[in-house]
PDB file of C-alpha atoms in Angstrom:
ATOM      1  CA  UNK A 604     168.655  83.679 113.981  1.00  0.00           C
ATOM      2  CA  UNK A 605     167.537  83.270 115.681  1.00  0.00           C
ATOM      3  CA  UNK A 606     165.978  79.570 115.089  1.00  0.00           C
ATOM      4  CA  UNK A 607     167.269  76.097 116.252  1.00  0.00           C
ATOM      5  CA  UNK A 608     169.196  78.292 120.312  1.00  0.00           C
ATOM      6  CA  UNK A 609     165.801  79.607 121.105  1.00  0.00           C
ATOM      7  CA  UNK A 610     165.113  77.699 124.311  1.00  0.00           C
ATOM      8  CA  UNK A 611     163.211  80.157 126.222  1.00  0.00           C
ATOM      9  CA  UNK A 612     165.204  80.228 128.715  1.00  0.00           C
ATOM     10  CA  UNK A 613     166.384  83.944 127.838  1.00  0.00           C
ATOM     11  CA  UNK A 614     169.740  81.953 128.112  1.00  0.00           C
ATOM     12  CA  UNK A 615     170.484  83.447 123.925  1.00  0.00           C
ATOM     13  CA  UNK A 616     171.718  86.914 122.970  1.00  0.00           C
ATOM     14  CA  UNK A 617     172.837  88.519 119.702  1.00  0.00           C
ATOM     15  CA  UNK A 618     175.222  90.387 119.318  1.00  0.00           C
ATOM     16  CA  UNK A 619     175.569  92.899 116.233  1.00  0.00           C
ATOM     17  CA  UNK A 620     179.464  94.445 114.443  1.00  0.00           C
ATOM     18  CA  UNK A 621     180.307  96.386 111.348  1.00  0.00           C
ATOM     19  CA  UNK A 622     178.527  98.774 110.062  1.00  0.00           C
ATOM     20  CA  UNK A 623     177.611 100.855 111.363  1.00  0.00           C
ATOM     21  CA  UNK A 624     175.823  99.248 114.860  1.00  0.00           C
ATOM     22  CA  UNK A 625     175.692 100.406 117.718  1.00  0.00           C
ATOM     23  CA  UNK A 626     175.986 103.820 115.645  1.00  0.00           C
ATOM     24  CA  UNK A 627     173.447 103.808 112.970  1.00  0.00           C
ATOM     25  CA  UNK A 628     171.673  99.823 114.184  1.00  0.00           C
ATOM     26  CA  UNK A 629     171.031  98.121 116.802  1.00  0.00           C
ATOM     27  CA  UNK A 630     169.998  94.692 116.803  1.00  0.00           C
ATOM     28  CA  UNK A 631     167.601  93.688 120.150  1.00  0.00           C
ATOM     29  CA  UNK A 632     170.086  91.354 121.834  1.00  0.00           C
ATOM     30  CA  UNK A 633     166.799  88.832 122.966  1.00  0.00           C
ATOM     31  CA  UNK A 634     164.799  89.399 119.782  1.00  0.00           C
ATOM     32  CA  UNK A 635     167.725  89.629 117.404  1.00  0.00           C
ATOM     33  CA  UNK A 636     165.368  92.469 115.650  1.00  0.00           C
ATOM     34  CA  UNK A 637     167.937  94.824 112.948  1.00  0.00           C
ATOM     35  CA  UNK A 638     166.371  98.139 113.838  1.00  0.00           C
ATOM     36  CA  UNK A 639     167.535 101.583 112.289  1.00  0.00           C
ATOM     37  CA  UNK A 640     168.873 103.673 114.993  1.00  0.00           C
ATOM     38  CA  UNK A 641     167.754 107.132 112.011  1.00  0.00           C
ATOM     39  CA  UNK A 642     166.827 108.210 108.642  1.00  0.00           C
ATOM     40  CA  UNK A 643     169.027 106.657 105.952  1.00  0.00           C
ATOM     41  CA  UNK A 644     170.287 108.747 103.107  1.00  0.00           C
ATOM     42  CA  UNK A 645     171.185 106.563  99.598  1.00  0.00           C
ATOM     43  CA  UNK A 646     173.195 108.693  98.051  1.00  0.00           C
ATOM     44  CA  UNK A 647     174.869 108.922 101.029  1.00  0.00           C
ATOM     45  CA  UNK A 648     176.337 105.462 101.290  1.00  0.00           C
ATOM     46  CA  UNK A 649     173.060 102.941  99.241  1.00  0.00           C
ATOM     47  CA  UNK A 650     174.627  99.246 101.435  1.00  0.00           C
ATOM     48  CA  UNK A 651     176.332  97.597 105.298  1.00  0.00           C
ATOM     49  CA  UNK A 652     178.280  95.569 105.395  1.00  0.00           C
ATOM     50  CA  UNK A 653     177.446  93.766 108.986  1.00  0.00           C
ATOM     51  CA  UNK A 654     178.047  90.070 111.517  1.00  0.00           C
ATOM     52  CA  UNK A 655     175.579  89.726 114.806  1.00  0.00           C
ATOM     53  CA  UNK A 656     176.341  86.262 116.118  1.00  0.00           C
ATOM     54  CA  UNK A 657     174.519  84.324 118.681  1.00  0.00           C
ATOM     55  CA  UNK A 658     175.944  83.837 121.953  1.00  0.00           C
ATOM     56  CA  UNK A 659     175.626  82.265 125.253  1.00  0.00           C
ATOM     57  CA  UNK A 660     174.267  84.783 127.703  1.00  0.00           C
ATOM     58  CA  UNK A 661     175.781  83.416 130.399  1.00  0.00           C
ATOM     59  CA  UNK A 662     178.970  83.159 129.536  1.00  0.00           C
ATOM     60  CA  UNK A 663     179.494  85.140 125.699  1.00  0.00           C
ATOM     61  CA  UNK A 664     180.915  81.984 123.796  1.00  0.00           C
ATOM     62  CA  UNK A 665     179.416  82.309 120.632  1.00  0.00           C
ATOM     63  CA  UNK A 666     177.027  79.856 120.009  1.00  0.00           C
ATOM     64  CA  UNK A 667     177.428  79.943 116.361  1.00  0.00           C
ATOM     65  CA  UNK A 668     179.400  81.561 113.298  1.00  0.00           C
ATOM     66  CA  UNK A 669     178.991  84.861 112.680  1.00  0.00           C
ATOM     67  CA  UNK A 670     176.587  85.305 109.635  1.00  0.00           C
ATOM     68  CA  UNK A 671     177.386  88.133 108.110  1.00  0.00           C
ATOM     69  CA  UNK A 672     174.789  89.923 105.732  1.00  0.00           C
ATOM     70  CA  UNK A 673     174.071  93.634 103.861  1.00  0.00           C
ATOM     71  CA  UNK A 674     171.397  96.517 104.502  1.00  0.00           C
ATOM     72  CA  UNK A 675     170.424  97.797 101.299  1.00  0.00           C
ATOM     73  CA  UNK A 676     169.092 100.714 101.361  1.00  0.00           C
ATOM     74  CA  UNK A 677     166.333 101.928  98.577  1.00  0.00           C
ATOM     75  CA  UNK A 678     166.016 104.493  96.225  1.00  0.00           C
ATOM     76  CA  UNK A 679     163.348 107.400  96.858  1.00  0.00           C
ATOM     77  CA  UNK A 680     163.034 110.157  94.482  1.00  0.00           C
ATOM     78  CA  UNK A 681     164.775 112.834  96.773  1.00  0.00           C
ATOM     79  CA  UNK A 682     167.270 114.644  94.225  1.00  0.00           C
ATOM     80  CA  UNK A 683     166.270 117.007  91.396  1.00  0.00           C
ATOM     81  CA  UNK A 684     168.619 116.977  88.397  1.00  0.00           C
ATOM     82  CA  UNK A 685     171.206 119.678  88.170  1.00  0.00           C
ATOM     83  CA  UNK A 686     173.321 121.089  86.080  1.00  0.00           C
ATOM     84  CA  UNK A 687     176.686 121.301  87.020  1.00  0.00           C
ATOM     85  CA  UNK A 688     177.926 123.308  84.214  1.00  0.00           C
ATOM     86  CA  UNK A 689     176.016 125.350  83.888  1.00  0.00           C
ATOM     87  CA  UNK A 690     174.934 129.273  83.283  1.00  0.00           C
ATOM     88  CA  UNK A 691     176.283 127.665  79.149  1.00  0.00           C
ATOM     89  CA  UNK A 692     177.143 130.455  76.413  1.00  0.00           C
ATOM     90  CA  UNK A 693     177.627 129.136  73.276  1.00  0.00           C
ATOM     91  CA  UNK A 694     177.058 130.879  69.451  1.00  0.00           C
ATOM     92  CA  UNK A 695     175.967 129.836  66.315  1.00  0.00           C
ATOM     93  CA  UNK A 696     175.962 131.151  62.518  1.00  0.00           C
ATOM     94  CA  UNK A 697     173.687 133.303  61.655  1.00  0.00           C
ATOM     95  CA  UNK A 698     170.715 132.217  58.818  1.00  0.00           C
ATOM     96  CA  UNK A 699     172.009 128.838  59.771  1.00  0.00           C
ATOM     97  CA  UNK A 700     169.093 126.209  58.560  1.00  0.00           C
ATOM     98  CA  UNK A 701     166.990 124.504  61.513  1.00  0.00           C
ATOM     99  CA  UNK A 702     168.799 121.567  63.134  1.00  0.00           C
ATOM    100  CA  UNK A 703     171.976 123.011  63.441  1.00  0.00           C
ATOM    101  CA  UNK A 704     173.886 121.814  66.039  1.00  0.00           C
ATOM    102  CA  UNK A 705     174.509 124.481  68.960  1.00  0.00           C
ATOM    103  CA  UNK A 706     175.642 123.133  71.788  1.00  0.00           C
ATOM    104  CA  UNK A 707     174.597 120.359  74.430  1.00  0.00           C
ATOM    105  CA  UNK A 708     173.650 120.109  77.820  1.00  0.00           C
ATOM    106  CA  UNK A 709     173.792 118.625  80.554  1.00  0.00           C
ATOM    107  CA  UNK A 710     171.619 117.058  83.795  1.00  0.00           C
ATOM    108  CA  UNK A 711     172.806 114.598  86.155  1.00  0.00           C
ATOM    109  CA  UNK A 712     170.104 113.335  88.775  1.00  0.00           C
ATOM    110  CA  UNK A 713     171.915 112.102  92.595  1.00  0.00           C
ATOM    111  CA  UNK A 714     169.240 108.261  92.711  1.00  0.00           C
ATOM    112  CA  UNK A 715     169.524 105.433  92.120  1.00  0.00           C
ATOM    113  CA  UNK A 716     169.875 104.773  87.881  1.00  0.00           C
ATOM    114  CA  UNK A 717     169.433 101.604  87.751  1.00  0.00           C
ATOM    115  CA  UNK A 718     165.496 101.470  90.280  1.00  0.00           C
ATOM    116  CA  UNK A 719     162.307 103.044  88.530  1.00  0.00           C
ATOM    117  CA  UNK A 720     162.440 106.490  87.061  1.00  0.00           C
ATOM    118  CA  UNK A 721     164.764 108.544  90.036  1.00  0.00           C
ATOM    119  CA  UNK A 722     167.291 109.264  87.687  1.00  0.00           C
ATOM    120  CA  UNK A 723     165.898 108.781  84.576  1.00  0.00           C
ATOM    121  CA  UNK A 724     165.570 112.668  83.221  1.00  0.00           C
ATOM    122  CA  UNK A 725     163.937 114.218  80.239  1.00  0.00           C
ATOM    123  CA  UNK A 726     165.289 117.323  78.390  1.00  0.00           C
ATOM    124  CA  UNK A 727     162.467 120.411  77.833  1.00  0.00           C
ATOM    125  CA  UNK A 728     162.834 124.161  76.741  1.00  0.00           C
ATOM    126  CA  UNK A 729     160.617 126.612  78.953  1.00  0.00           C
ATOM    127  CA  UNK A 730     161.950 129.607  77.917  1.00  0.00           C
ATOM    128  CA  UNK A 731     163.664 129.961  73.547  1.00  0.00           C
ATOM    129  CA  UNK A 732     161.080 128.565  71.232  1.00  0.00           C
ATOM    130  CA  UNK A 733     160.662 129.042  68.748  1.00  0.00           C
ATOM    131  CA  UNK A 734     164.198 130.342  68.364  1.00  0.00           C
ATOM    132  CA  UNK A 735     165.823 127.169  69.489  1.00  0.00           C
ATOM    133  CA  UNK A 736     164.679 123.346  69.713  1.00  0.00           C
ATOM    134  CA  UNK A 737     166.461 120.662  72.392  1.00  0.00           C
ATOM    135  CA  UNK A 738     166.614 116.819  72.064  1.00  0.00           C
ATOM    136  CA  UNK A 739     164.279 115.318  74.894  1.00  0.00           C
ATOM    137  CA  UNK A 740     166.436 112.659  75.813  1.00  0.00           C
ATOM    138  CA  UNK A 741     169.878 113.920  75.058  1.00  0.00           C
ATOM    139  CA  UNK A 742     170.266 117.317  76.104  1.00  0.00           C
ATOM    140  CA  UNK A 743     170.988 118.256  72.606  1.00  0.00           C
ATOM    141  CA  UNK A 744     170.077 122.343  71.631  1.00  0.00           C
ATOM    142  CA  UNK A 745     169.373 122.907  67.918  1.00  0.00           C
ATOM    143  CA  UNK A 746     168.464 125.852  65.937  1.00  0.00           C
ATOM    144  CA  UNK A 747     164.158 125.428  65.405  1.00  0.00           C
ATOM    145  CA  UNK A 748     164.205 128.451  62.639  1.00  0.00           C
ATOM    146  CA  UNK A 749     165.431 129.695  59.121  1.00  0.00           C
ATOM    147  CA  UNK A 750     166.775 133.202  58.443  1.00  0.00           C
ATOM    148  CA  UNK A 751     167.720 133.920  62.012  1.00  0.00           C
ATOM    149  CA  UNK A 752     168.969 137.191  61.393  1.00  0.00           C
ATOM    150  CA  UNK A 753     171.546 139.058  63.470  1.00  0.00           C
ATOM    151  CA  UNK A 754     171.532 141.791  62.382  1.00  0.00           C
ATOM    152  CA  UNK A 755     168.388 142.233  62.899  1.00  0.00           C
ATOM    153  CA  UNK A 756     168.477 139.703  66.847  1.00  0.00           C
ATOM    154  CA  UNK A 757     171.972 139.138  66.988  1.00  0.00           C
ATOM    155  CA  UNK A 758     171.147 137.964  71.757  1.00  0.00           C
ATOM    156  CA  UNK A 759     169.544 134.751  72.062  1.00  0.00           C
ATOM    157  CA  UNK A 760     168.211 133.653  76.690  1.00  0.00           C
ATOM    158  CA  UNK A 761     167.466 129.807  75.712  1.00  0.00           C
ATOM    159  CA  UNK A 762     166.144 128.425  79.629  1.00  0.00           C
ATOM    160  CA  UNK A 763     166.363 124.539  79.619  1.00  0.00           C
ATOM    161  CA  UNK A 764     164.661 122.338  82.619  1.00  0.00           C
ATOM    162  CA  UNK A 765     165.960 118.374  83.324  1.00  0.00           C
ATOM    163  CA  UNK A 766     163.754 116.062  84.753  1.00  0.00           C
ATOM    164  CA  UNK A 767     163.282 112.699  86.939  1.00  0.00           C
ATOM    165  CA  UNK A 768     160.782 110.111  86.809  1.00  0.00           C
ATOM    166  CA  UNK A 769     160.645 109.933  83.262  1.00  0.00           C
ATOM    167  CA  UNK A 770     159.535 113.758  83.269  1.00  0.00           C
ATOM    168  CA  UNK A 771     156.217 112.359  84.401  1.00  0.00           C
ATOM    169  CA  UNK A 772     153.921 114.047  86.921  1.00  0.00           C
ATOM    170  CA  UNK A 773     154.849 114.621  89.951  1.00  0.00           C
ATOM    171  CA  UNK A 774     159.249 114.144  88.875  1.00  0.00           C
ATOM    172  CA  UNK A 775     161.937 116.568  90.708  1.00  0.00           C
ATOM    173  CA  UNK A 776     162.892 119.485  88.013  1.00  0.00           C
ATOM    174  CA  UNK A 777     166.415 121.540  87.573  1.00  0.00           C
ATOM    175  CA  UNK A 778     166.686 124.138  85.333  1.00  0.00           C
ATOM    176  CA  UNK A 779     169.721 126.313  83.766  1.00  0.00           C
ATOM    177  CA  UNK A 780     169.843 128.794  81.597  1.00  0.00           C
ATOM    178  CA  UNK A 781     172.481 129.563  78.124  1.00  0.00           C
ATOM    179  CA  UNK A 782     173.181 131.808  76.915  1.00  0.00           C
ATOM    180  CA  UNK A 783     172.985 132.024  72.807  1.00  0.00           C
ATOM    181  CA  UNK A 784     174.634 134.559  70.621  1.00  0.00           C
ATOM    182  CA  UNK A 785     174.322 134.817  66.411  1.00  0.00           C
ATOM    183  CA  UNK A 786     177.649 135.325  64.647  1.00  0.00           C
ATOM    184  CA  UNK A 787     178.306 137.088  62.388  1.00  0.00           C
ATOM    185  CA  UNK A 788     178.095 136.063  58.300  1.00  0.00           C
ATOM    186  CA  UNK A 789     178.876 138.743  55.449  1.00  0.00           C
ATOM    187  CA  UNK A 790     174.728 138.564  53.796  1.00  0.00           C
ATOM    188  CA  UNK A 791     175.322 142.548  53.615  1.00  0.00           C
ATOM    189  CA  UNK A 792     176.402 144.726  50.771  1.00  0.00           C
ATOM    190  CA  UNK A 793     177.801 147.922  51.918  1.00  0.00           C
ATOM    191  CA  UNK A 794     175.443 150.660  51.027  1.00  0.00           C
ATOM    192  CA  UNK A 795     175.753 154.818  50.219  1.00  0.00           C
ATOM    193  CA  UNK A 796     173.610 156.911  52.358  1.00  0.00           C
ATOM    194  CA  UNK A 797     173.147 158.399  49.128  1.00  0.00           C
ATOM    195  CA  UNK A 798     173.561 158.105  45.263  1.00  0.00           C
ATOM    196  CA  UNK A 799     175.102 160.824  44.281  1.00  0.00           C
ATOM    197  CA  UNK A 800     177.925 162.366  46.346  1.00  0.00           C
ATOM    198  CA  UNK A 801     178.756 166.301  45.327  1.00  0.00           C
ATOM    199  CA  UNK A 802     182.222 167.381  45.282  1.00  0.00           C
ATOM    200  CA  UNK A 803     184.846 170.986  44.422  1.00  0.00           C
ATOM    201  CA  UNK A 804     187.892 170.840  43.167  1.00  0.00           C
ATOM    202  CA  UNK A 805     189.549 174.184  42.825  1.00  0.00           C
ATOM    203  CA  UNK A 806     191.703 173.947  39.094  1.00  0.00           C
ATOM    204  CA  UNK A 807     193.989 175.312  40.451  1.00  0.00           C
ATOM    205  CA  UNK A 808     194.454 171.794  43.189  1.00  0.00           C
ATOM    206  CA  UNK A 809     198.013 169.796  43.242  1.00  0.00           C
ATOM    207  CA  UNK A 810     198.031 166.818  42.513  1.00  0.00           C
ATOM    208  CA  UNK A 811     197.723 164.156  45.288  1.00  0.00           C
ATOM    209  CA  UNK A 812     195.315 166.499  47.256  1.00  0.00           C
ATOM    210  CA  UNK A 813     192.426 165.533  48.968  1.00  0.00           C
ATOM    211  CA  UNK A 814     189.129 166.084  47.408  1.00  0.00           C
ATOM    212  CA  UNK A 815     186.330 164.665  49.109  1.00  0.00           C
ATOM    213  CA  UNK A 816     185.513 161.676  51.413  1.00  0.00           C
ATOM    214  CA  UNK A 817     182.661 159.617  51.101  1.00  0.00           C
ATOM    215  CA  UNK A 818     181.660 156.040  53.234  1.00  0.00           C
ATOM    216  CA  UNK A 819     179.578 153.191  52.774  1.00  0.00           C
ATOM    217  CA  UNK A 820     178.432 151.638  55.169  1.00  0.00           C
ATOM    218  CA  UNK A 821     178.000 147.321  55.919  1.00  0.00           C
ATOM    219  CA  UNK A 822     175.959 146.107  58.662  1.00  0.00           C
ATOM    220  CA  UNK A 823     177.905 142.780  58.858  1.00  0.00           C
ATOM    221  CA  UNK A 824     181.200 143.299  62.036  1.00  0.00           C
ATOM    222  CA  UNK A 825     184.691 142.316  62.423  1.00  0.00           C
ATOM    223  CA  UNK A 826     186.155 142.116  58.592  1.00  0.00           C
ATOM    224  CA  UNK A 827     183.487 141.143  57.556  1.00  0.00           C
ATOM    225  CA  UNK A 828     182.422 144.709  57.236  1.00  0.00           C
ATOM    226  CA  UNK A 829     185.284 146.053  55.683  1.00  0.00           C
ATOM    227  CA  UNK A 830     184.904 147.777  53.002  1.00  0.00           C
ATOM    228  CA  UNK A 831     187.496 148.693  49.946  1.00  0.00           C
ATOM    229  CA  UNK A 832     186.524 151.062  47.364  1.00  0.00           C
ATOM    230  CA  UNK A 833     187.795 151.960  43.696  1.00  0.00           C
ATOM    231  CA  UNK A 834     186.798 153.733  41.279  1.00  0.00           C
ATOM    232  CA  UNK A 835     185.177 152.358  37.540  1.00  0.00           C
ATOM    233  CA  UNK A 836     186.533 152.214  34.400  1.00  0.00           C
ATOM    234  CA  UNK A 837     184.904 156.008  32.760  1.00  0.00           C
ATOM    235  CA  UNK A 838     185.568 159.765  33.054  1.00  0.00           C
ATOM    236  CA  UNK A 839     187.094 159.655  36.933  1.00  0.00           C
ATOM    237  CA  UNK A 840     189.821 156.843  36.262  1.00  0.00           C
ATOM    238  CA  UNK A 841     191.954 159.062  34.224  1.00  0.00           C
ATOM    239  CA  UNK A 842     191.871 162.389  36.641  1.00  0.00           C
ATOM    240  CA  UNK A 843     190.898 160.985  39.891  1.00  0.00           C
ATOM    241  CA  UNK A 844     191.574 157.750  42.396  1.00  0.00           C
ATOM    242  CA  UNK A 845     190.435 156.865  45.565  1.00  0.00           C
ATOM    243  CA  UNK A 846     192.076 155.235  48.411  1.00  0.00           C
ATOM    244  CA  UNK A 847     190.430 153.186  51.530  1.00  0.00           C
ATOM    245  CA  UNK A 848     191.053 154.489  55.487  1.00  0.00           C
ATOM    246  CA  UNK A 849     191.341 151.550  57.488  1.00  0.00           C
ATOM    247  CA  UNK A 850     190.538 152.666  60.657  1.00  0.00           C
ATOM    248  CA  UNK A 851     187.046 154.178  59.991  1.00  0.00           C
ATOM    249  CA  UNK A 852     186.657 152.562  56.423  1.00  0.00           C
ATOM    250  CA  UNK A 853     185.947 155.777  54.526  1.00  0.00           C
ATOM    251  CA  UNK A 854     186.613 156.060  50.849  1.00  0.00           C
ATOM    252  CA  UNK A 855     189.059 159.415  49.790  1.00  0.00           C
ATOM    253  CA  UNK A 856     188.870 160.625  47.290  1.00  0.00           C
ATOM    254  CA  UNK A 857     192.698 162.352  45.298  1.00  0.00           C
ATOM    255  CA  UNK A 858     193.567 164.362  42.127  1.00  0.00           C
ATOM    256  CA  UNK A 859     195.295 162.061  40.165  1.00  0.00           C
ATOM    257  CA  UNK A 860     196.375 164.521  37.349  1.00  0.00           C
ATOM    258  CA  UNK A 861     196.132 168.700  37.224  1.00  0.00           C
ATOM    259  CA  UNK A 862     192.678 170.026  37.125  1.00  0.00           C
ATOM    260  CA  UNK A 863     192.049 172.776  33.779  1.00  0.00           C
ATOM    261  CA  UNK A 864     188.783 173.785  32.498  1.00  0.00           C
ATOM    262  CA  UNK A 865     191.074 173.270  29.224  1.00  0.00           C
ATOM    263  CA  UNK A 866     191.446 169.523  28.878  1.00  0.00           C
TER     264      UNK A 866
END
């Protein structure tokens, strides 16, 4: 502003108004130079619209129309990526093939995404390999190891890092935890604890009386572990029957007809 109006007699002074005038910015009334009174945070306010004017020193009469200008606060990398929704929980079926989708994590960076790499986030996995992997651009978590068996290991804790500056040295980083559970699939048959069960029944036992109990154990859980017992065709099928106790998963063998050594 201090151009043709400067006559060297200090007859001109400069005024400032608008966003932050007097509190954040000040103007040298003599030279027209504008200074910041404190540090500026782009994430608090990215730009300021101000107006300046040259006025007569004695009469305060404007010597020219107001000039409006914008001060844009240039970004620096002073914000680390943050996971706003963590820690995460997810599940994936056991024995899933490599590359099966598990979940997606997202980190946000308050720096300016249009200026430099301050807000360009790259994801990496710090803990959880070789079981899982993360897409460096999208944050999608996938299985990375085949044949993961729930009956061997059910819970996994994965630590994911998001680093700005495109993952380059000197970038700021944030982390989050994902608790991943392998959900059960029906991949285990029921097994008896022994091949032969020896049961005794008095010949005087009445029809419908209990002869004994047997139990098979299934390593699966929930409905996949529910057992139903049947007697395979043969001599025993005519004399005995078996029912399943839904509460303890035992098989109850009962007498189907009157027992006699003469039979």
